[in-house]
Amino acid sequence: MGQPVNVGIVGCGAISAQYLRTIERLPQVRLVAVADLDLERAREAVLPYPEVEVLGVAELMADPRIGVVLNLTIPAAHAEIALLAVAAGKDVYCEKPLAATSEEARRVLRAAEEAGVRVGCAPDTVLGTGTQTARVAIDDGLIGRPVAATATMMTPGHERWHPNPDFYYVPGGGPLLDMGPYYITSLVTMLGPVASVIGAAGRTRSKRTIGSGPRQGEEIPVTVDTHVTGVLVHASGALSTLVMSFDAAATQAPRIEVHGEQGSLVVPDPNHFDGPVLLSGVGDEGWRTLPESAGYAGAGRGVGLLDFAATGEPRAGGTLAFHVLDIMESLLASAHSGRAVTVESTCERPRPVALETAGG
Ligand SMILES: NC(=O)c1ccc[n+]([C@@H]2O[C@H](COP(=O)([O-])OP(=O)(O)OC[C@H]3O[C@@H](n4cnc5c(N)ncnc54)[C@H](O)[C@@H]3O)[C@@H](O)[C@H]2O)c1
């Protein structure tokens, strides 16, 4: 192993604790400093880590020790923070989506290319044993030629538990841009890039009520679609049917199924790193669980940073994240126009992950 990468986090809200826990156990990654618009929040986040400095955003960007900026701000700030990191000559790894719009994301990728720095982006959950084992099963021909997939995420909405859920209901949020990255990144990992989409979408309410925390009972505006459905036409010809909703009480539908000419797979929740992958061949009775055969075992959010310690395009990379954002925007454009939309971007499937324990 070479030198660990030195990381600075910008944005110390709800998700930061999970990253802090992962980084703590990855010898390839060292957290140097954190920053947030709310300095008190940043201080609280690193109370268990006295060696980590609390800095202003500009100070963190200027810190020569930091090689990678981990951008855990809200979607509306993703591009702004990523562009600051790139301008400072640092690699950047962003929470999803890569930016609130593909136009902003394109600016980030262009600036990074010109500056010769790398862009990574969540979700890295798909580098875990769940999606990776399913990918290997497909690549090994266990279901024959893949022809279709379903992906279903239906909940009543994050305002029930998140103390500051405003960002989930403005552009950059909604069930599609918030949860779609997990599902679509998993689908692209298994079935390859998407060439065109057909969508339909709805919005049930113009306001939501915060369900927990100091702002409980406060109403927040909804300016995005909260139930989005559609079909993704993969370049391979496979068809994925997607349902992403903040308008349902619950569901028993599998998160993801992939169907091939010879068999079907149940793929675990792509918002998690692991879970059983089930296979049923044509004519089989019932399902059998496949042994874990690929992916980071025991991983947590932040494992995508591991590729920054090596060279090359990170597997949780900017080009893939851009394609996923482009697919989602195209789906919404299709929903609003009532016509199929060609997805202009494409990407390679990310390199597979051999079975290993995250962090070694
Ligand atoms: N909460 C979750 O369970 C969860 C899970 C997975 C991914 N994510 C993603 O992580 C990101 C952050 O989500 P969260 O739930 O932690 O949000 P949050 O609102 O709890 O925290 C965001 C933090 O970023 C700070 N911030 C915003 N703009 C900033 C700026 N310009 N400069 C510096 N700091 C800034 C805010 O002050 C806040 O502390 C989002 O992209 C979200 O989609 C969240």
mmCIF file with all atom_site columns, N, CA, C and O and ligand atoms in Angstrom, residues 10-16 18-19 35-38 41-42 57 71-78 80-81 95-97 122 161-165 167-168 172 177-178 182 271 301, ligand 1:
data_model
loop_
_atom_site.group_PDB
_atom_site.id
_atom_site.type_symbol
_atom_site.label_atom_id
_atom_site.label_alt_id
_atom_site.label_comp_id
_atom_site.label_asym_id
_atom_site.label_entity_id
_atom_site.label_seq_id
_atom_site.pdbx_PDB_ins_code
_atom_site.Cartn_x
_atom_site.Cartn_y
_atom_site.Cartn_z
_atom_site.occupancy
_atom_site.B_iso_or_equiv
_atom_site.pdbx_formal_charge
_atom_site.auth_seq_id
_atom_site.auth_comp_id
_atom_site.auth_asym_id
_atom_site.auth_atom_id
_atom_site.pdbx_PDB_model_num
ATOM   1   N N   . VAL A 1 10  ? -16.301 18.637 3.329  1.00 0.00 ? 10  VAL A N   1
ATOM   2   C CA  . VAL A 1 10  ? -17.131 19.846 3.377  1.00 0.00 ? 10  VAL A CA  1
ATOM   3   C C   . VAL A 1 10  ? -18.589 19.403 3.499  1.00 0.00 ? 10  VAL A C   1
ATOM   4   O O   . VAL A 1 10  ? -19.081 18.684 2.624  1.00 0.00 ? 10  VAL A O   1
ATOM   5   N N   . GLY A 1 11  ? -19.245 19.795 4.580  1.00 0.00 ? 11  GLY A N   1
ATOM   6   C CA  . GLY A 1 11  ? -20.635 19.390 4.828  1.00 0.00 ? 11  GLY A CA  1
ATOM   7   C C   . GLY A 1 11  ? -20.693 18.329 5.910  1.00 0.00 ? 11  GLY A C   1
ATOM   8   O O   . GLY A 1 11  ? -20.336 17.167 5.676  1.00 0.00 ? 11  GLY A O   1
ATOM   9   N N   . CYS A 1 12  ? -21.098 18.721 7.106  1.00 0.00 ? 12  CYS A N   1
ATOM   10  C CA  . CYS A 1 12  ? -21.076 17.795 8.257  1.00 0.00 ? 12  CYS A CA  1
ATOM   11  C C   . CYS A 1 12  ? -22.473 17.559 8.789  1.00 0.00 ? 12  CYS A C   1
ATOM   12  O O   . CYS A 1 12  ? -22.735 17.657 9.985  1.00 0.00 ? 12  CYS A O   1
ATOM   13  N N   . GLY A 1 13  ? -23.428 17.256 7.898  1.00 0.00 ? 13  GLY A N   1
ATOM   14  C CA  . GLY A 1 13  ? -24.808 17.007 8.301  1.00 0.00 ? 13  GLY A CA  1
ATOM   15  C C   . GLY A 1 13  ? -25.057 15.539 8.595  1.00 0.00 ? 13  GLY A C   1
ATOM   16  O O   . GLY A 1 13  ? -24.155 14.799 9.005  1.00 0.00 ? 13  GLY A O   1
ATOM   17  N N   . ALA A 1 14  ? -26.300 15.111 8.319  1.00 0.00 ? 14  ALA A N   1
ATOM   18  C CA  . ALA A 1 14  ? -26.774 13.789 8.743  1.00 0.00 ? 14  ALA A CA  1
ATOM   19  C C   . ALA A 1 14  ? -25.892 12.634 8.261  1.00 0.00 ? 14  ALA A C   1
ATOM   20  O O   . ALA A 1 14  ? -25.618 11.704 9.011  1.00 0.00 ? 14  ALA A O   1
ATOM   21  N N   . ILE A 1 15  ? -25.412 12.711 7.023  1.00 0.00 ? 15  ILE A N   1
ATOM   22  C CA  . ILE A 1 15  ? -24.711 11.546 6.469  1.00 0.00 ? 15  ILE A CA  1
ATOM   23  C C   . ILE A 1 15  ? -23.233 11.497 6.873  1.00 0.00 ? 15  ILE A C   1
ATOM   24  O O   . ILE A 1 15  ? -22.583 10.447 6.741  1.00 0.00 ? 15  ILE A O   1
ATOM   25  N N   . SER A 1 16  ? -22.713 12.595 7.385  1.00 0.00 ? 16  SER A N   1
ATOM   26  C CA  . SER A 1 16  ? -21.265 12.651 7.621  1.00 0.00 ? 16  SER A CA  1
ATOM   27  C C   . SER A 1 16  ? -20.786 11.594 8.632  1.00 0.00 ? 16  SER A C   1
ATOM   28  O O   . SER A 1 16  ? -19.676 11.075 8.495  1.00 0.00 ? 16  SER A O   1
ATOM   29  N N   . GLN A 1 18  ? -21.616 8.544  9.006  1.00 0.00 ? 18  GLN A N   1
ATOM   30  C CA  . GLN A 1 18  ? -21.323 7.249  8.357  1.00 0.00 ? 18  GLN A CA  1
ATOM   31  C C   . GLN A 1 18  ? -19.965 7.293  7.668  1.00 0.00 ? 18  GLN A C   1
ATOM   32  O O   . GLN A 1 18  ? -19.200 6.331  7.730  1.00 0.00 ? 18  GLN A O   1
ATOM   33  N N   . TYR A 1 19  ? -19.646 8.402  6.998  1.00 0.00 ? 19  TYR A N   1
ATOM   34  C CA  . TYR A 1 19  ? -18.341 8.540  6.336  1.00 0.00 ? 19  TYR A CA  1
ATOM   35  C C   . TYR A 1 19  ? -17.216 8.538  7.360  1.00 0.00 ? 19  TYR A C   1
ATOM   36  O O   . TYR A 1 19  ? -16.166 7.917  7.152  1.00 0.00 ? 19  TYR A O   1
ATOM   37  N N   . ALA A 1 35  ? -15.170 21.009 7.245  1.00 0.00 ? 35  ALA A N   1
ATOM   38  C CA  . ALA A 1 35  ? -15.702 22.372 7.173  1.00 0.00 ? 35  ALA A CA  1
ATOM   39  C C   . ALA A 1 35  ? -17.208 22.293 6.958  1.00 0.00 ? 35  ALA A C   1
ATOM   40  O O   . ALA A 1 35  ? -17.718 21.288 6.439  1.00 0.00 ? 35  ALA A O   1
ATOM   41  N N   . ASP A 1 36  ? -17.894 23.324 7.372  1.00 0.00 ? 36  ASP A N   1
ATOM   42  C CA  . ASP A 1 36  ? -19.345 23.431 7.133  1.00 0.00 ? 36  ASP A CA  1
ATOM   43  C C   . ASP A 1 36  ? -19.700 24.906 7.242  1.00 0.00 ? 36  ASP A C   1
ATOM   44  O O   . ASP A 1 36  ? -18.995 25.666 7.923  1.00 0.00 ? 36  ASP A O   1
ATOM   45  N N   . LEU A 1 37  ? -20.771 25.313 6.560  1.00 0.00 ? 37  LEU A N   1
ATOM   46  C CA  . LEU A 1 37  ? -21.262 26.677 6.731  1.00 0.00 ? 37  LEU A CA  1
ATOM   47  C C   . LEU A 1 37  ? -21.542 26.925 8.209  1.00 0.00 ? 37  LEU A C   1
ATOM   48  O O   . LEU A 1 37  ? -21.352 28.019 8.713  1.00 0.00 ? 37  LEU A O   1
ATOM   49  N N   . ASP A 1 38  ? -22.008 25.873 8.877  1.00 0.00 ? 38  ASP A N   1
ATOM   50  C CA  . ASP A 1 38  ? -22.309 25.920 10.301 1.00 0.00 ? 38  ASP A CA  1
ATOM   51  C C   . ASP A 1 38  ? -21.115 25.309 11.046 1.00 0.00 ? 38  ASP A C   1
ATOM   52  O O   . ASP A 1 38  ? -20.999 24.091 11.190 1.00 0.00 ? 38  ASP A O   1
ATOM   53  N N   . ARG A 1 41  ? -21.675 22.821 13.820 1.00 0.00 ? 41  ARG A N   1
ATOM   54  C CA  . ARG A 1 41  ? -22.023 21.468 13.354 1.00 0.00 ? 41  ARG A CA  1
ATOM   55  C C   . ARG A 1 41  ? -20.755 20.694 13.004 1.00 0.00 ? 41  ARG A C   1
ATOM   56  O O   . ARG A 1 41  ? -20.628 19.508 13.308 1.00 0.00 ? 41  ARG A O   1
ATOM   57  N N   . ALA A 1 42  ? -19.814 21.379 12.371 1.00 0.00 ? 42  ALA A N   1
ATOM   58  C CA  . ALA A 1 42  ? -18.551 20.729 12.012 1.00 0.00 ? 42  ALA A CA  1
ATOM   59  C C   . ALA A 1 42  ? -17.801 20.309 13.280 1.00 0.00 ? 42  ALA A C   1
ATOM   60  O O   . ALA A 1 42  ? -17.269 19.197 13.356 1.00 0.00 ? 42  ALA A O   1
ATOM   61  N N   . VAL A 1 57  ? -14.509 26.885 4.899  1.00 0.00 ? 57  VAL A N   1
ATOM   62  C CA  . VAL A 1 57  ? -14.466 26.233 3.583  1.00 0.00 ? 57  VAL A CA  1
ATOM   63  C C   . VAL A 1 57  ? -13.250 26.706 2.780  1.00 0.00 ? 57  VAL A C   1
ATOM   64  O O   . VAL A 1 57  ? -12.502 25.892 2.217  1.00 0.00 ? 57  VAL A O   1
ATOM   65  N N   . ASN A 1 71  ? -17.241 15.912 -0.645 1.00 0.00 ? 71  ASN A N   1
ATOM   66  C CA  . ASN A 1 71  ? -18.308 16.913 -0.712 1.00 0.00 ? 71  ASN A CA  1
ATOM   67  C C   . ASN A 1 71  ? -19.623 16.318 -0.212 1.00 0.00 ? 71  ASN A C   1
ATOM   68  O O   . ASN A 1 71  ? -20.303 15.609 -0.948 1.00 0.00 ? 71  ASN A O   1
ATOM   69  N N   . LEU A 1 72  ? -19.957 16.595 1.052  1.00 0.00 ? 72  LEU A N   1
ATOM   70  C CA  . LEU A 1 72  ? -21.176 16.030 1.652  1.00 0.00 ? 72  LEU A CA  1
ATOM   71  C C   . LEU A 1 72  ? -22.208 17.117 1.914  1.00 0.00 ? 72  LEU A C   1
ATOM   72  O O   . LEU A 1 72  ? -22.988 17.044 2.859  1.00 0.00 ? 72  LEU A O   1
ATOM   73  N N   . THR A 1 73  ? -22.187 18.145 1.061  1.00 0.00 ? 73  THR A N   1
ATOM   74  C CA  . THR A 1 73  ? -23.183 19.213 1.192  1.00 0.00 ? 73  THR A CA  1
ATOM   75  C C   . THR A 1 73  ? -24.493 18.767 0.531  1.00 0.00 ? 73  THR A C   1
ATOM   76  O O   . THR A 1 73  ? -24.585 17.673 -0.029 1.00 0.00 ? 73  THR A O   1
ATOM   77  N N   . ILE A 1 74  ? -25.484 19.649 0.566  1.00 0.00 ? 74  ILE A N   1
ATOM   78  C CA  . ILE A 1 74  ? -26.774 19.348 -0.083 1.00 0.00 ? 74  ILE A CA  1
ATOM   79  C C   . ILE A 1 74  ? -26.625 19.459 -1.603 1.00 0.00 ? 74  ILE A C   1
ATOM   80  O O   . ILE A 1 74  ? -25.719 20.146 -2.084 1.00 0.00 ? 74  ILE A O   1
ATOM   81  N N   . PRO A 1 75  ? -27.494 18.789 -2.377 1.00 0.00 ? 75  PRO A N   1
ATOM   82  C CA  . PRO A 1 75  ? -27.329 18.778 -3.839 1.00 0.00 ? 75  PRO A CA  1
ATOM   83  C C   . PRO A 1 75  ? -27.159 20.166 -4.460 1.00 0.00 ? 75  PRO A C   1
ATOM   84  O O   . PRO A 1 75  ? -26.344 20.339 -5.370 1.00 0.00 ? 75  PRO A O   1
ATOM   85  N N   . ALA A 1 76  ? -27.891 21.172 -3.962 1.00 0.00 ? 76  ALA A N   1
ATOM   86  C CA  . ALA A 1 76  ? -27.806 22.515 -4.563 1.00 0.00 ? 76  ALA A CA  1
ATOM   87  C C   . ALA A 1 76  ? -26.399 23.100 -4.437 1.00 0.00 ? 76  ALA A C   1
ATOM   88  O O   . ALA A 1 76  ? -26.034 23.994 -5.200 1.00 0.00 ? 76  ALA A O   1
ATOM   89  N N   . ALA A 1 77  ? -25.595 22.601 -3.481 1.00 0.00 ? 77  ALA A N   1
ATOM   90  C CA  . ALA A 1 77  ? -24.238 23.133 -3.279 1.00 0.00 ? 77  ALA A CA  1
ATOM   91  C C   . ALA A 1 77  ? -23.155 22.222 -3.853 1.00 0.00 ? 77  ALA A C   1
ATOM   92  O O   . ALA A 1 77  ? -21.972 22.567 -3.809 1.00 0.00 ? 77  ALA A O   1
ATOM   93  N N   . HIS A 1 78  ? -23.554 21.059 -4.393 1.00 0.00 ? 78  HIS A N   1
ATOM   94  C CA  . HIS A 1 78  ? -22.534 20.096 -4.860 1.00 0.00 ? 78  HIS A CA  1
ATOM   95  C C   . HIS A 1 78  ? -21.594 20.708 -5.892 1.00 0.00 ? 78  HIS A C   1
ATOM   96  O O   . HIS A 1 78  ? -20.371 20.583 -5.791 1.00 0.00 ? 78  HIS A O   1
ATOM   97  N N   . GLU A 1 80  ? -20.982 23.902 -6.691 1.00 0.00 ? 80  GLU A N   1
ATOM   98  C CA  . GLU A 1 80  ? -20.205 25.037 -6.164 1.00 0.00 ? 80  GLU A CA  1
ATOM   99  C C   . GLU A 1 80  ? -18.974 24.542 -5.385 1.00 0.00 ? 80  GLU A C   1
ATOM   100 O O   . GLU A 1 80  ? -17.850 24.997 -5.622 1.00 0.00 ? 80  GLU A O   1
ATOM   101 N N   . ILE A 1 81  ? -19.185 23.569 -4.513 1.00 0.00 ? 81  ILE A N   1
ATOM   102 C CA  . ILE A 1 81  ? -18.067 23.065 -3.695 1.00 0.00 ? 81  ILE A CA  1
ATOM   103 C C   . ILE A 1 81  ? -17.092 22.270 -4.572 1.00 0.00 ? 81  ILE A C   1
ATOM   104 O O   . ILE A 1 81  ? -15.870 22.378 -4.427 1.00 0.00 ? 81  ILE A O   1
ATOM   105 N N   . GLU A 1 95  ? -21.133 13.484 -2.728 1.00 0.00 ? 95  GLU A N   1
ATOM   106 C CA  . GLU A 1 95  ? -22.352 12.696 -2.476 1.00 0.00 ? 95  GLU A CA  1
ATOM   107 C C   . GLU A 1 95  ? -23.257 12.844 -3.708 1.00 0.00 ? 95  GLU A C   1
ATOM   108 O O   . GLU A 1 95  ? -23.070 13.711 -4.547 1.00 0.00 ? 95  GLU A O   1
ATOM   109 N N   . LYS A 1 96  ? -24.200 11.944 -3.837 1.00 0.00 ? 96  LYS A N   1
ATOM   110 C CA  . LYS A 1 96  ? -25.079 11.970 -5.010 1.00 0.00 ? 96  LYS A CA  1
ATOM   111 C C   . LYS A 1 96  ? -26.210 12.973 -4.802 1.00 0.00 ? 96  LYS A C   1
ATOM   112 O O   . LYS A 1 96  ? -26.544 13.249 -3.643 1.00 0.00 ? 96  LYS A O   1
ATOM   113 N N   . PRO A 1 97  ? -26.838 13.480 -5.872 1.00 0.00 ? 97  PRO A N   1
ATOM   114 C CA  . PRO A 1 97  ? -26.377 13.350 -7.252 1.00 0.00 ? 97  PRO A CA  1
ATOM   115 C C   . PRO A 1 97  ? -25.148 14.242 -7.479 1.00 0.00 ? 97  PRO A C   1
ATOM   116 O O   . PRO A 1 97  ? -24.894 15.149 -6.703 1.00 0.00 ? 97  PRO A O   1
ATOM   117 N N   . ALA A 1 122 ? -20.740 9.316  -5.122 1.00 0.00 ? 122 ALA A N   1
ATOM   118 C CA  . ALA A 1 122 ? -21.615 8.276  -4.599 1.00 0.00 ? 122 ALA A CA  1
ATOM   119 C C   . ALA A 1 122 ? -22.668 7.958  -5.669 1.00 0.00 ? 122 ALA A C   1
ATOM   120 O O   . ALA A 1 122 ? -22.922 8.803  -6.533 1.00 0.00 ? 122 ALA A O   1
ATOM   121 N N   . TRP A 1 161 ? -38.245 11.491 8.863  1.00 0.00 ? 161 TRP A N   1
ATOM   122 C CA  . TRP A 1 161 ? -37.130 11.249 9.790  1.00 0.00 ? 161 TRP A CA  1
ATOM   123 C C   . TRP A 1 161 ? -35.987 12.260 9.686  1.00 0.00 ? 161 TRP A C   1
ATOM   124 O O   . TRP A 1 161 ? -35.225 12.425 10.629 1.00 0.00 ? 161 TRP A O   1
ATOM   125 N N   . HIS A 1 162 ? -35.828 12.937 8.525  1.00 0.00 ? 162 HIS A N   1
ATOM   126 C CA  . HIS A 1 162 ? -34.684 13.855 8.376  1.00 0.00 ? 162 HIS A CA  1
ATOM   127 C C   . HIS A 1 162 ? -35.032 15.201 9.015  1.00 0.00 ? 162 HIS A C   1
ATOM   128 O O   . HIS A 1 162 ? -36.084 15.766 8.714  1.00 0.00 ? 162 HIS A O   1
ATOM   129 N N   . PRO A 1 163 ? -34.132 15.739 9.885  1.00 0.00 ? 163 PRO A N   1
ATOM   130 C CA  . PRO A 1 163 ? -34.478 16.991 10.579 1.00 0.00 ? 163 PRO A CA  1
ATOM   131 C C   . PRO A 1 163 ? -34.510 18.214 9.655  1.00 0.00 ? 163 PRO A C   1
ATOM   132 O O   . PRO A 1 163 ? -35.179 19.197 9.960  1.00 0.00 ? 163 PRO A O   1
ATOM   133 N N   . ASN A 1 164 ? -33.782 18.167 8.516  1.00 0.00 ? 164 ASN A N   1
ATOM   134 C CA  . ASN A 1 164 ? -33.759 19.293 7.565  1.00 0.00 ? 164 ASN A CA  1
ATOM   135 C C   . ASN A 1 164 ? -34.017 18.767 6.147  1.00 0.00 ? 164 ASN A C   1
ATOM   136 O O   . ASN A 1 164 ? -33.119 18.750 5.308  1.00 0.00 ? 164 ASN A O   1
ATOM   137 N N   . PRO A 1 165 ? -35.270 18.315 5.880  1.00 0.00 ? 165 PRO A N   1
ATOM   138 C CA  . PRO A 1 165 ? -35.529 17.596 4.625  1.00 0.00 ? 165 PRO A CA  1
ATOM   139 C C   . PRO A 1 165 ? -35.805 18.500 3.422  1.00 0.00 ? 165 PRO A C   1
ATOM   140 O O   . PRO A 1 165 ? -36.149 17.990 2.351  1.00 0.00 ? 165 PRO A O   1
ATOM   141 N N   . PHE A 1 167 ? -34.102 19.863 1.153  1.00 0.00 ? 167 PHE A N   1
ATOM   142 C CA  . PHE A 1 167 ? -33.421 19.594 -0.117 1.00 0.00 ? 167 PHE A CA  1
ATOM   143 C C   . PHE A 1 167 ? -34.015 18.417 -0.877 1.00 0.00 ? 167 PHE A C   1
ATOM   144 O O   . PHE A 1 167 ? -33.793 18.278 -2.076 1.00 0.00 ? 167 PHE A O   1
ATOM   145 N N   . TYR A 1 168 ? -34.791 17.584 -0.186 1.00 0.00 ? 168 TYR A N   1
ATOM   146 C CA  . TYR A 1 168 ? -35.406 16.443 -0.877 1.00 0.00 ? 168 TYR A CA  1
ATOM   147 C C   . TYR A 1 168 ? -36.578 16.869 -1.764 1.00 0.00 ? 168 TYR A C   1
ATOM   148 O O   . TYR A 1 168 ? -37.068 16.073 -2.556 1.00 0.00 ? 168 TYR A O   1
ATOM   149 N N   . GLY A 1 172 ? -32.886 18.813 -7.737 1.00 0.00 ? 172 GLY A N   1
ATOM   150 C CA  . GLY A 1 172 ? -31.733 18.103 -7.166 1.00 0.00 ? 172 GLY A CA  1
ATOM   151 C C   . GLY A 1 172 ? -32.212 17.015 -6.208 1.00 0.00 ? 172 GLY A C   1
ATOM   152 O O   . GLY A 1 172 ? -31.461 16.128 -5.836 1.00 0.00 ? 172 GLY A O   1
ATOM   153 N N   . LEU A 1 177 ? -34.064 11.910 -8.151 1.00 0.00 ? 177 LEU A N   1
ATOM   154 C CA  . LEU A 1 177 ? -32.674 12.372 -8.029 1.00 0.00 ? 177 LEU A CA  1
ATOM   155 C C   . LEU A 1 177 ? -32.053 11.953 -6.701 1.00 0.00 ? 177 LEU A C   1
ATOM   156 O O   . LEU A 1 177 ? -30.841 11.797 -6.593 1.00 0.00 ? 177 LEU A O   1
ATOM   157 N N   . ASP A 1 178 ? -32.898 11.738 -5.674 1.00 0.00 ? 178 ASP A N   1
ATOM   158 C CA  . ASP A 1 178 ? -32.332 11.317 -4.392 1.00 0.00 ? 178 ASP A CA  1
ATOM   159 C C   . ASP A 1 178 ? -32.019 9.822  -4.360 1.00 0.00 ? 178 ASP A C   1
ATOM   160 O O   . ASP A 1 178 ? -30.909 9.425  -4.015 1.00 0.00 ? 178 ASP A O   1
ATOM   161 N N   . TYR A 1 182 ? -28.896 5.276  -6.657 1.00 0.00 ? 182 TYR A N   1
ATOM   162 C CA  . TYR A 1 182 ? -28.564 3.918  -6.193 1.00 0.00 ? 182 TYR A CA  1
ATOM   163 C C   . TYR A 1 182 ? -29.026 2.885  -7.219 1.00 0.00 ? 182 TYR A C   1
ATOM   164 O O   . TYR A 1 182 ? -28.291 1.978  -7.608 1.00 0.00 ? 182 TYR A O   1
ATOM   165 N N   . ASN A 1 271 ? -29.109 0.632  -1.966 1.00 0.00 ? 271 ASN A N   1
ATOM   166 C CA  . ASN A 1 271 ? -28.754 1.643  -0.966 1.00 0.00 ? 271 ASN A CA  1
ATOM   167 C C   . ASN A 1 271 ? -27.951 0.996  0.161  1.00 0.00 ? 271 ASN A C   1
ATOM   168 O O   . ASN A 1 271 ? -27.503 1.658  1.087  1.00 0.00 ? 271 ASN A O   1
ATOM   169 N N   . ARG A 1 301 ? -20.263 3.596  3.735  1.00 0.00 ? 301 ARG A N   1
ATOM   170 C CA  . ARG A 1 301 ? -20.190 4.774  2.857  1.00 0.00 ? 301 ARG A CA  1
ATOM   171 C C   . ARG A 1 301 ? -18.825 5.451  2.970  1.00 0.00 ? 301 ARG A C   1
ATOM   172 O O   . ARG A 1 301 ? -18.377 5.755  4.073  1.00 0.00 ? 301 ARG A O   1
HETATM 173 N N1  . LIG B 2 .   ? -29.112 11.738 5.106  1.00 0.00 ? 1   LIG B N1  1
HETATM 174 C C1  . LIG B 2 .   ? -28.930 10.580 4.517  1.00 0.00 ? 1   LIG B C1  1
HETATM 175 O O1  . LIG B 2 .   ? -29.350 9.501  5.013  1.00 0.00 ? 1   LIG B O1  1
HETATM 176 C C2  . LIG B 2 .   ? -28.170 10.486 3.227  1.00 0.00 ? 1   LIG B C2  1
HETATM 177 C C3  . LIG B 2 .   ? -27.871 9.207  2.738  1.00 0.00 ? 1   LIG B C3  1
HETATM 178 C C4  . LIG B 2 .   ? -27.121 9.084  1.592  1.00 0.00 ? 1   LIG B C4  1
HETATM 179 C C5  . LIG B 2 .   ? -26.721 10.219 0.925  1.00 0.00 ? 1   LIG B C5  1
HETATM 180 N N2  . LIG B 2 .   ? -27.045 11.465 1.382  1.00 0.00 ? 1   LIG B N2  1
HETATM 181 C C6  . LIG B 2 .   ? -26.595 12.627 0.594  1.00 0.00 ? 1   LIG B C6  1
HETATM 182 O O2  . LIG B 2 .   ? -25.625 13.332 1.348  1.00 0.00 ? 1   LIG B O2  1
HETATM 183 C C7  . LIG B 2 .   ? -25.715 14.738 1.073  1.00 0.00 ? 1   LIG B C7  1
HETATM 184 C C8  . LIG B 2 .   ? -25.921 15.451 2.383  1.00 0.00 ? 1   LIG B C8  1
HETATM 185 O O3  . LIG B 2 .   ? -27.089 14.950 2.991  1.00 0.00 ? 1   LIG B O3  1
HETATM 186 P P1  . LIG B 2 .   ? -27.358 15.168 4.540  1.00 0.00 ? 1   LIG B P1  1
HETATM 187 O O4  . LIG B 2 .   ? -28.567 14.363 4.854  1.00 0.00 ? 1   LIG B O4  1
HETATM 188 O O5  . LIG B 2 .   ? -26.115 14.962 5.321  1.00 0.00 ? 1   LIG B O5  1
HETATM 189 O O6  . LIG B 2 .   ? -27.781 16.732 4.509  1.00 0.00 ? 1   LIG B O6  1
HETATM 190 P P2  . LIG B 2 .   ? -27.769 17.755 5.739  1.00 0.00 ? 1   LIG B P2  1
HETATM 191 O O7  . LIG B 2 .   ? -28.649 18.881 5.355  1.00 0.00 ? 1   LIG B O7  1
HETATM 192 O O8  . LIG B 2 .   ? -28.036 17.017 7.005  1.00 0.00 ? 1   LIG B O8  1
HETATM 193 O O9  . LIG B 2 .   ? -26.239 18.247 5.776  1.00 0.00 ? 1   LIG B O9  1
HETATM 194 C C9  . LIG B 2 .   ? -25.659 19.028 4.772  1.00 0.00 ? 1   LIG B C9  1
HETATM 195 C C10 . LIG B 2 .   ? -24.587 19.905 5.412  1.00 0.00 ? 1   LIG B C10 1
HETATM 196 O O10 . LIG B 2 .   ? -23.922 20.652 4.384  1.00 0.00 ? 1   LIG B O10 1
HETATM 197 C C11 . LIG B 2 .   ? -23.734 21.980 4.849  1.00 0.00 ? 1   LIG B C11 1
HETATM 198 N N3  . LIG B 2 .   ? -23.638 22.848 3.689  1.00 0.00 ? 1   LIG B N3  1
HETATM 199 C C12 . LIG B 2 .   ? -24.600 23.130 2.774  1.00 0.00 ? 1   LIG B C12 1
HETATM 200 N N4  . LIG B 2 .   ? -24.126 23.983 1.844  1.00 0.00 ? 1   LIG B N4  1
HETATM 201 C C13 . LIG B 2 .   ? -22.833 24.213 2.152  1.00 0.00 ? 1   LIG B C13 1
HETATM 202 C C14 . LIG B 2 .   ? -21.807 24.993 1.562  1.00 0.00 ? 1   LIG B C14 1
HETATM 203 N N5  . LIG B 2 .   ? -22.029 25.725 0.462  1.00 0.00 ? 1   LIG B N5  1
HETATM 204 N N6  . LIG B 2 .   ? -20.581 25.019 2.158  1.00 0.00 ? 1   LIG B N6  1
HETATM 205 C C15 . LIG B 2 .   ? -20.348 24.305 3.283  1.00 0.00 ? 1   LIG B C15 1
HETATM 206 N N7  . LIG B 2 .   ? -21.295 23.539 3.894  1.00 0.00 ? 1   LIG B N7  1
HETATM 207 C C16 . LIG B 2 .   ? -22.513 23.486 3.330  1.00 0.00 ? 1   LIG B C16 1
HETATM 208 C C17 . LIG B 2 .   ? -24.949 22.270 5.713  1.00 0.00 ? 1   LIG B C17 1
HETATM 209 O O11 . LIG B 2 .   ? -24.678 23.333 6.629  1.00 0.00 ? 1   LIG B O11 1
HETATM 210 C C18 . LIG B 2 .   ? -25.155 20.923 6.406  1.00 0.00 ? 1   LIG B C18 1
HETATM 211 O O12 . LIG B 2 .   ? -24.456 20.821 7.625  1.00 0.00 ? 1   LIG B O12 1
HETATM 212 C C19 . LIG B 2 .   ? -26.865 14.892 0.072  1.00 0.00 ? 1   LIG B C19 1
HETATM 213 O O13 . LIG B 2 .   ? -26.351 14.954 -1.227 1.00 0.00 ? 1   LIG B O13 1
HETATM 214 C C20 . LIG B 2 .   ? -27.689 13.610 0.258  1.00 0.00 ? 1   LIG B C20 1
HETATM 215 O O14 . LIG B 2 .   ? -28.348 13.241 -0.932 1.00 0.00 ? 1   LIG B O14 1
HETATM 216 C C21 . LIG B 2 .   ? -27.756 11.625 2.539  1.00 0.00 ? 1   LIG B C21 1
#
